[in-house]
Structure formats: C-alpha cells, structure tokens
C-alpha cells in the first residue's frame, strides 16, 4: 500500500505533464486518500503539491494557491536520503 501511494503520485504527475488534467486529478485524489489512510504526511504534502500544479496548469490559480498552502503544512525537512516518508 505504501508504494502504491507513491506510484499514484508519480502517475498523476506524469498525466499532468502530458496534459491529461482530469485524469491526473482523479489519480492524485486517490493518492491523497491512500496517503491519509496510511498516515504518510510527506506523501500527502507532495500529493497536494501535485494537485496544486494541475490547478495552476488549468488556470485555477486560487485553488492552486490553497492546495500549495495545504501542502506546506505536511512537508517538513527530513534526514538526508529520505525523499518520502
């Protein structure tokens, strides 16, 4: 389950990069729910960051800002070599 949340995050980012914004949002929303269920705050923060990037790409700047602000509450420094918790 842990790696599934990370894979969903990466998949959502890839979908955003190719302009599949609706599908990216669906995948990232699933990643958010899984990260919450697994109590993985940094993964959750990265999910919100990715959702923010989707919203920015489609011109929803207020929502992008809200998601980025939410992400910042979950992303904190970690020891070297640990990108995700």
Short mmCIF file of C-alpha atoms in Angstrom, two decimals:
data_model
loop_
_atom_site.label_atom_id
_atom_site.label_comp_id
_atom_site.label_asym_id
_atom_site.label_seq_id
_atom_site.Cartn_x
_atom_site.Cartn_y
_atom_site.Cartn_z
CA UNK A 1 0.00 0.00 0.00
CA UNK A 2 2.81 2.39 0.85
CA UNK A 3 4.44 2.10 -2.53
CA UNK A 4 1.03 2.32 -4.23
CA UNK A 5 0.54 5.82 -2.82
CA UNK A 6 3.94 6.82 -4.18
CA UNK A 7 3.25 5.23 -7.57
CA UNK A 8 -0.10 7.02 -7.81
CA UNK A 9 1.66 10.30 -7.04
CA UNK A 10 4.18 9.70 -9.82
CA UNK A 11 1.47 8.59 -12.25
CA UNK A 12 -0.58 11.70 -11.50
CA UNK A 13 2.45 13.89 -12.15
CA UNK A 14 3.09 12.12 -15.45
CA UNK A 15 -0.53 12.62 -16.50
CA UNK A 16 -0.26 16.32 -15.68
CA UNK A 17 2.88 16.62 -17.78
CA UNK A 18 1.10 15.25 -20.85
CA UNK A 19 -1.93 17.47 -20.33
CA UNK A 20 -4.34 14.83 -19.00
CA UNK A 21 -5.54 17.13 -16.24
CA UNK A 22 -8.85 15.45 -15.37
CA UNK A 23 -7.27 12.02 -15.14
CA UNK A 24 -4.31 13.45 -13.19
CA UNK A 25 -6.74 14.89 -10.65
CA UNK A 26 -8.53 11.55 -10.28
CA UNK A 27 -5.27 9.67 -9.74
CA UNK A 28 -3.88 12.27 -7.34
CA UNK A 29 -7.14 12.32 -5.36
CA UNK A 30 -6.77 8.56 -4.94
CA UNK A 31 -3.16 9.08 -3.81
CA UNK A 32 -4.37 11.65 -1.25
CA UNK A 33 -6.89 9.23 0.22
CA UNK A 34 -4.33 6.44 0.43
CA UNK A 35 -1.68 8.71 1.97
CA UNK A 36 -4.22 9.80 4.59
CA UNK A 37 -5.21 6.21 5.35
CA UNK A 38 -1.55 5.18 5.71
CA UNK A 39 -0.66 8.25 7.81
CA UNK A 40 2.04 9.40 5.39
CA UNK A 41 2.16 13.17 5.83
CA UNK A 42 5.05 13.90 3.46
CA UNK A 43 3.46 11.85 0.68
CA UNK A 44 0.22 13.71 1.37
CA UNK A 45 2.07 17.02 1.08
CA UNK A 46 3.59 16.01 -2.24
CA UNK A 47 0.13 14.94 -3.46
CA UNK A 48 -1.26 18.37 -2.61
CA UNK A 49 1.72 19.99 -4.35
CA UNK A 50 0.98 17.96 -7.48
CA UNK A 51 -2.71 18.81 -7.34
CA UNK A 52 -1.71 22.45 -7.00
CA UNK A 53 0.36 22.14 -10.18
CA UNK A 54 -2.65 20.68 -12.02
CA UNK A 55 -4.87 23.56 -10.89
CA UNK A 56 -2.22 26.07 -11.91
CA UNK A 57 -1.89 24.46 -15.34
CA UNK A 58 -5.61 24.85 -16.00
CA UNK A 59 -5.72 28.41 -14.74
CA UNK A 60 -7.39 27.85 -11.35
CA UNK A 61 -4.88 29.99 -9.52
CA UNK A 62 -6.84 30.48 -6.30
CA UNK A 63 -7.31 26.72 -5.89
CA UNK A 64 -3.65 26.16 -6.79
CA UNK A 65 -2.64 28.56 -4.01
CA UNK A 66 -4.93 26.85 -1.48
CA UNK A 67 -3.51 23.43 -2.31
CA UNK A 68 0.08 24.68 -2.19
CA UNK A 69 -0.58 26.24 1.20
CA UNK A 70 -2.12 22.97 2.43
CA UNK A 71 0.90 21.05 1.12
CA UNK A 72 3.31 23.21 3.09
CA UNK A 73 1.78 22.04 6.37
CA UNK A 74 2.76 18.43 5.60
CA UNK A 75 6.21 18.85 4.07
CA UNK A 76 8.97 19.24 6.61
CA UNK A 77 12.70 18.64 6.37
CA UNK A 78 13.86 15.06 6.76
CA UNK A 79 17.16 13.32 7.18
CA UNK A 80 19.35 13.07 4.07
CA UNK A 81 18.39 10.30 1.67
CA UNK A 82 14.69 10.21 2.55
CA UNK A 83 12.62 11.84 -0.16
CA UNK A 84 9.32 10.35 1.03
CA UNK A 85 8.34 9.10 4.47
#
